GROMACS .gro file of C-alpha atoms in nm:
model
  210
    1LEU     CA    1  -2.889   4.142   3.389
    2ASP     CA    2  -2.737   4.435   3.591
    3THR     CA    3  -2.990   4.437   3.876
    4LEU     CA    4  -3.106   4.201   4.153
    5GLU     CA    5  -3.485   4.259   4.041
    6LEU     CA    6  -3.391   4.142   3.692
    7ARG     CA    7  -3.188   3.813   3.806
    8GLN     CA    8  -3.465   3.723   4.033
    9LEU     CA    9  -3.725   3.712   3.751
   10PRO     CA   10  -3.874   3.358   3.652
   11LYS     CA   11  -3.815   3.401   3.291
   12TYR     CA   12  -3.444   3.453   3.351
   13GLU     CA   13  -3.384   3.157   3.577
   14ALA     CA   14  -3.239   2.916   3.308
   15LEU     CA   15  -3.013   3.208   3.198
   16GLN     CA   16  -2.878   3.253   3.552
   17GLN     CA   17  -2.845   2.878   3.583
   18HIS     CA   18  -2.616   2.854   3.242
   19PHE     CA   19  -2.474   3.205   3.240
   20GLY     CA   20  -2.489   3.339   3.599
   21CYS     CA   21  -2.135   3.320   3.672
   22LEU     CA   22  -1.775   3.282   3.501
   23GLY     CA   23  -1.770   2.919   3.591
   24ASN     CA   24  -2.128   2.839   3.452
   25ALA     CA   25  -2.063   3.013   3.115
   26VAL     CA   26  -1.743   2.844   3.052
   27LEU     CA   27  -1.899   2.505   3.098
   28SER     CA   28  -2.215   2.596   2.905
   29LEU     CA   29  -1.990   2.694   2.611
   30TYR     CA   30  -1.779   2.380   2.630
   31MET     CA   31  -2.118   2.173   2.633
   32ALA     CA   32  -2.264   2.357   2.355
   33MET     CA   33  -1.936   2.292   2.160
   34SER     CA   34  -1.876   1.926   2.241
   35GLY     CA   35  -2.250   1.809   2.217
   36GLY     CA   36  -2.287   1.787   2.604
   37ASN     CA   37  -2.606   1.981   2.548
   38ASP     CA   38  -2.803   2.119   2.260
   39TRP     CA   39  -2.666   2.470   2.180
   40GLY     CA   40  -3.020   2.580   2.080
   41VAL     CA   41  -3.108   2.568   2.456
   42TYR     CA   42  -2.829   2.825   2.542
   43TYR     CA   43  -2.928   3.017   2.220
   44GLU     CA   44  -3.274   3.059   2.354
   45ASN     CA   45  -3.146   3.175   2.708
   46LEU     CA   46  -2.934   3.442   2.571
   47ALA     CA   47  -3.229   3.553   2.313
   48SER     CA   48  -3.472   3.571   2.613
   49MET     CA   49  -3.280   3.909   2.703
   50HIS     CA   50  -3.483   4.177   2.507
   51GLY     CA   51  -3.257   4.446   2.373
   52GLU     CA   52  -2.940   4.237   2.380
   53TRP     CA   53  -2.902   4.107   2.027
   54HIS     CA   54  -2.544   4.092   2.033
   55PHE     CA   55  -2.535   3.820   2.291
   56PRO     CA   56  -2.701   3.576   2.077
   57LEU     CA   57  -2.508   3.679   1.770
   58LEU     CA   58  -2.194   3.631   1.946
   59PHE     CA   59  -2.295   3.275   2.049
   60ILE     CA   60  -2.400   3.174   1.699
   61LEU     CA   61  -2.066   3.301   1.576
   62TYR     CA   62  -1.888   3.108   1.858
   63ILE     CA   63  -2.084   2.795   1.742
   64THR     CA   64  -2.015   2.843   1.373
   65PHE     CA   65  -1.621   2.872   1.448
   66ALA     CA   66  -1.633   2.576   1.700
   67ILE     CA   67  -1.810   2.333   1.436
   68PHE     CA   68  -1.583   2.456   1.157
   69ALA     CA   69  -1.276   2.421   1.370
   70VAL     CA   70  -1.352   2.049   1.513
   71VAL     CA   71  -1.457   1.954   1.172
   72ASN     CA   72  -1.142   2.079   1.028
   73ILE     CA   73  -0.923   1.912   1.311
   74VAL     CA   74  -1.093   1.601   1.292
   75THR     CA   75  -1.090   1.583   0.908
   76GLY     CA   76  -0.725   1.663   0.900
   77VAL     CA   77  -0.672   1.384   1.173
   78PHE     CA   78  -0.820   1.114   0.968
   79VAL     CA   79  -0.665   1.226   0.634
   80ASP     CA   80  -0.304   1.231   0.796
   81THR     CA   81  -0.378   0.897   0.955
   82ALA     CA   82  -0.498   0.755   0.624
   83LEU     CA   83  -0.190   0.901   0.433
   84GLN     CA   84   0.027   0.769   0.712
   85SER     CA   85  -0.137   0.422   0.704
   86GLY     CA   86  -0.117   0.408   0.321
   87ARG     CA   87   0.246   0.504   0.319
   88THR     CA   88   0.353   0.242   0.572
   89ASP     CA   89   0.151  -0.054   0.368
   90ARG     CA   90   0.314   0.062   0.056
   91ASP     CA   91   0.651   0.036   0.233
   92VAL     CA   92   0.533  -0.298   0.393
   93VAL     CA   93   0.456  -0.441   0.044
   94VAL     CA   94   0.763  -0.338  -0.137
   95GLN     CA   95   0.978  -0.453   0.159
   96GLU     CA   96   0.793  -0.799   0.147
   97GLU     CA   97   0.840  -0.799  -0.211
   98ILE     CA   98   1.237  -0.773  -0.205
   99GLU     CA   99   1.242  -1.024   0.074
  100ASN     CA  100   1.018  -1.260  -0.110
  101LYS     CA  101   1.256  -1.233  -0.450
  102LYS     CA  102   1.568  -1.283  -0.205
  103GLU     CA  103   1.430  -1.599  -0.058
  104TYR     CA  104   1.335  -1.739  -0.403
  105LEU     CA  105   1.661  -1.659  -0.563
  106GLU     CA  106   1.814  -1.817  -0.248
  107SER     CA  107   1.602  -2.142  -0.316
  108VAL     CA  108   1.696  -2.134  -0.711
  109LYS     CA  109   2.073  -2.087  -0.607
  110ALA     CA  110   2.026  -2.424  -0.400
  111LEU     CA  111   1.870  -2.592  -0.701
  112PHE     CA  112   2.152  -2.485  -0.925
  113GLU     CA  113   2.401  -2.629  -0.669
  114ALA     CA  114   2.210  -2.958  -0.668
  115ILE     CA  115   2.205  -3.002  -1.028
  116ASP     CA  116   2.596  -2.903  -1.061
  117ALA     CA  117   2.687  -3.186  -0.840
  118ASN     CA  118   3.038  -3.161  -0.936
  119SER     CA  119   3.050  -2.803  -0.842
  120HIS     CA  120   3.167  -2.698  -1.217
  121GLY     CA  121   3.014  -2.359  -1.167
  122VAL     CA  122   2.799  -2.417  -1.501
  123ILE     CA  123   2.526  -2.668  -1.596
  124SER     CA  124   2.550  -2.835  -1.960
  125ARG     CA  125   2.269  -2.948  -2.165
  126GLU     CA  126   2.353  -3.319  -2.078
  127THR     CA  127   2.364  -3.226  -1.704
  128LEU     CA  128   2.031  -3.065  -1.707
  129GLU     CA  129   1.869  -3.346  -1.896
  130GLN     CA  130   2.004  -3.607  -1.646
  131SER     CA  131   1.866  -3.400  -1.372
  132PHE     CA  132   1.533  -3.425  -1.492
  133GLU     CA  133   1.528  -3.802  -1.431
  134ASN     CA  134   1.571  -3.726  -1.054
  135GLU     CA  135   1.243  -3.698  -0.863
  136THR     CA  136   1.393  -3.469  -0.590
  137ILE     CA  137   1.510  -3.224  -0.864
  138MET     CA  138   1.162  -3.220  -1.044
  139ALA     CA  139   1.003  -3.181  -0.703
  140PHE     CA  140   1.237  -2.865  -0.651
  141PHE     CA  141   1.134  -2.725  -0.975
  142ASN     CA  142   0.756  -2.764  -0.902
  143ALA     CA  143   0.806  -2.604  -0.558
  144LEU     CA  144   0.987  -2.309  -0.742
  145LYS     CA  145   0.663  -2.301  -0.971
  146ILE     CA  146   0.868  -2.347  -1.279
  147SER     CA  147   0.656  -2.580  -1.538
  148VAL     CA  148   0.823  -2.670  -1.859
  149PRO     CA  149   0.783  -2.956  -2.067
  150ASP     CA  150   1.139  -3.111  -2.118
  151ALA     CA  151   1.514  -3.027  -2.007
  152ALA     CA  152   1.592  -2.923  -2.368
  153THR     CA  153   1.312  -2.648  -2.365
  154LEU     CA  154   1.425  -2.510  -2.026
  155PHE     CA  155   1.798  -2.510  -2.130
  156ASP     CA  156   1.710  -2.304  -2.447
  157LEU     CA  157   1.510  -2.076  -2.244
  158LEU     CA  158   1.779  -2.030  -1.971
  159ASP     CA  159   2.091  -1.997  -2.202
  160PHE     CA  160   2.053  -1.637  -2.324
  161ASP     CA  161   2.406  -1.613  -2.464
  162ALA     CA  162   2.372  -1.939  -2.665
  163SER     CA  163   2.712  -2.057  -2.528
  164GLY     CA  164   2.595  -2.419  -2.460
  165GLU     CA  165   2.627  -2.392  -2.071
  166LEU     CA  166   2.434  -2.232  -1.810
  167ASP     CA  167   2.608  -2.016  -1.527
  168ILE     CA  168   2.462  -1.905  -1.209
  169ASP     CA  169   2.350  -1.574  -1.311
  170GLU     CA  170   2.163  -1.708  -1.618
  171PHE     CA  171   1.994  -1.975  -1.430
  172LEU     CA  172   1.902  -1.728  -1.128
  173MET     CA  173   1.742  -1.486  -1.363
  174GLY     CA  174   1.596  -1.708  -1.623
  175CYS     CA  175   1.442  -1.947  -1.330
  176TYR     CA  176   1.285  -1.617  -1.167
  177GLN     CA  177   1.136  -1.496  -1.489
  178LEU     CA  178   0.974  -1.815  -1.568
  179GLN     CA  179   0.822  -1.886  -1.234
  180GLY     CA  180   0.430  -1.887  -1.243
  181ASP     CA  181   0.168  -2.048  -1.434
  182ALA     CA  182   0.198  -2.226  -1.757
  183THR     CA  183   0.079  -1.946  -1.951
  184GLY     CA  184   0.395  -1.731  -1.860
  185VAL     CA  185   0.617  -2.046  -1.936
  186ASP     CA  186   0.445  -2.057  -2.297
  187ALA     CA  187   0.497  -1.683  -2.347
  188LYS     CA  188   0.894  -1.721  -2.253
  189ILE     CA  189   0.885  -2.021  -2.499
  190THR     CA  190   0.740  -1.802  -2.767
  191GLN     CA  191   0.979  -1.547  -2.700
  192ALA     CA  192   1.279  -1.791  -2.731
  193GLU     CA  193   1.147  -1.913  -3.046
  194VAL     CA  194   1.106  -1.560  -3.189
  195ARG     CA  195   1.485  -1.474  -3.055
  196TYR     CA  196   1.591  -1.806  -3.263
  197VAL     CA  197   1.425  -1.712  -3.570
  198LYS     CA  198   1.560  -1.370  -3.547
  199GLN     CA  199   1.900  -1.501  -3.529
  200VAL     CA  200   1.847  -1.752  -3.840
  201VAL     CA  201   1.711  -1.453  -4.034
  202LEU     CA  202   2.007  -1.239  -3.943
  203SER     CA  203   2.265  -1.516  -4.032
  204LEU     CA  204   2.080  -1.560  -4.375
  205LYS     CA  205   2.108  -1.194  -4.439
  206ASP     CA  206   2.452  -1.197  -4.370
  207SER     CA  207   2.506  -1.491  -4.606
  208PHE     CA  208   2.334  -1.302  -4.892
  209GLN     CA  209   2.562  -0.993  -4.820
  210GLU     CA  210   2.880  -1.209  -4.857
   0.00000   0.00000   0.00000
């Protein structure tokens, strides 16, 4: 609209309002991109200029670029936030698991010391059987979610090296593996029985070879 007569025509009134000066044009473009107003309104204003087809085309290209740019930026922000959140949650879970294991082993260590009242550093089968008569010790086992039928079975499960005594390492690792429901304990009992049968078979094999 390069003449005063064209600018004063009623059909260009909306065009003058939206794109009549630099400030209005910038505001209109921003509103079209951000959703402040329907961009179709501005397109119709530009399309009303007969013979000036390049203005509506440029506007369409601007809207297309703006939409794709905004969508990509928003999507990227959400994806990055989700990844960061997932990574943080994973780190928190791992750290909590480490802390829970540490606290559990500290409790098992306290149980070992309570059973080893004489501070010998090891627990014999007899000592463990006597501890099962103590209600406090049994409550300690229950609090640690260690459920076994009797002291003899527990001792066999924990005595990995078959030395006849339980040291602190055997007790800690054994109790940590036994924690859980009765099904898990039954599985450990089965493993101990299989280990015993294997030892018997190997002993018989050695006897026959001799």
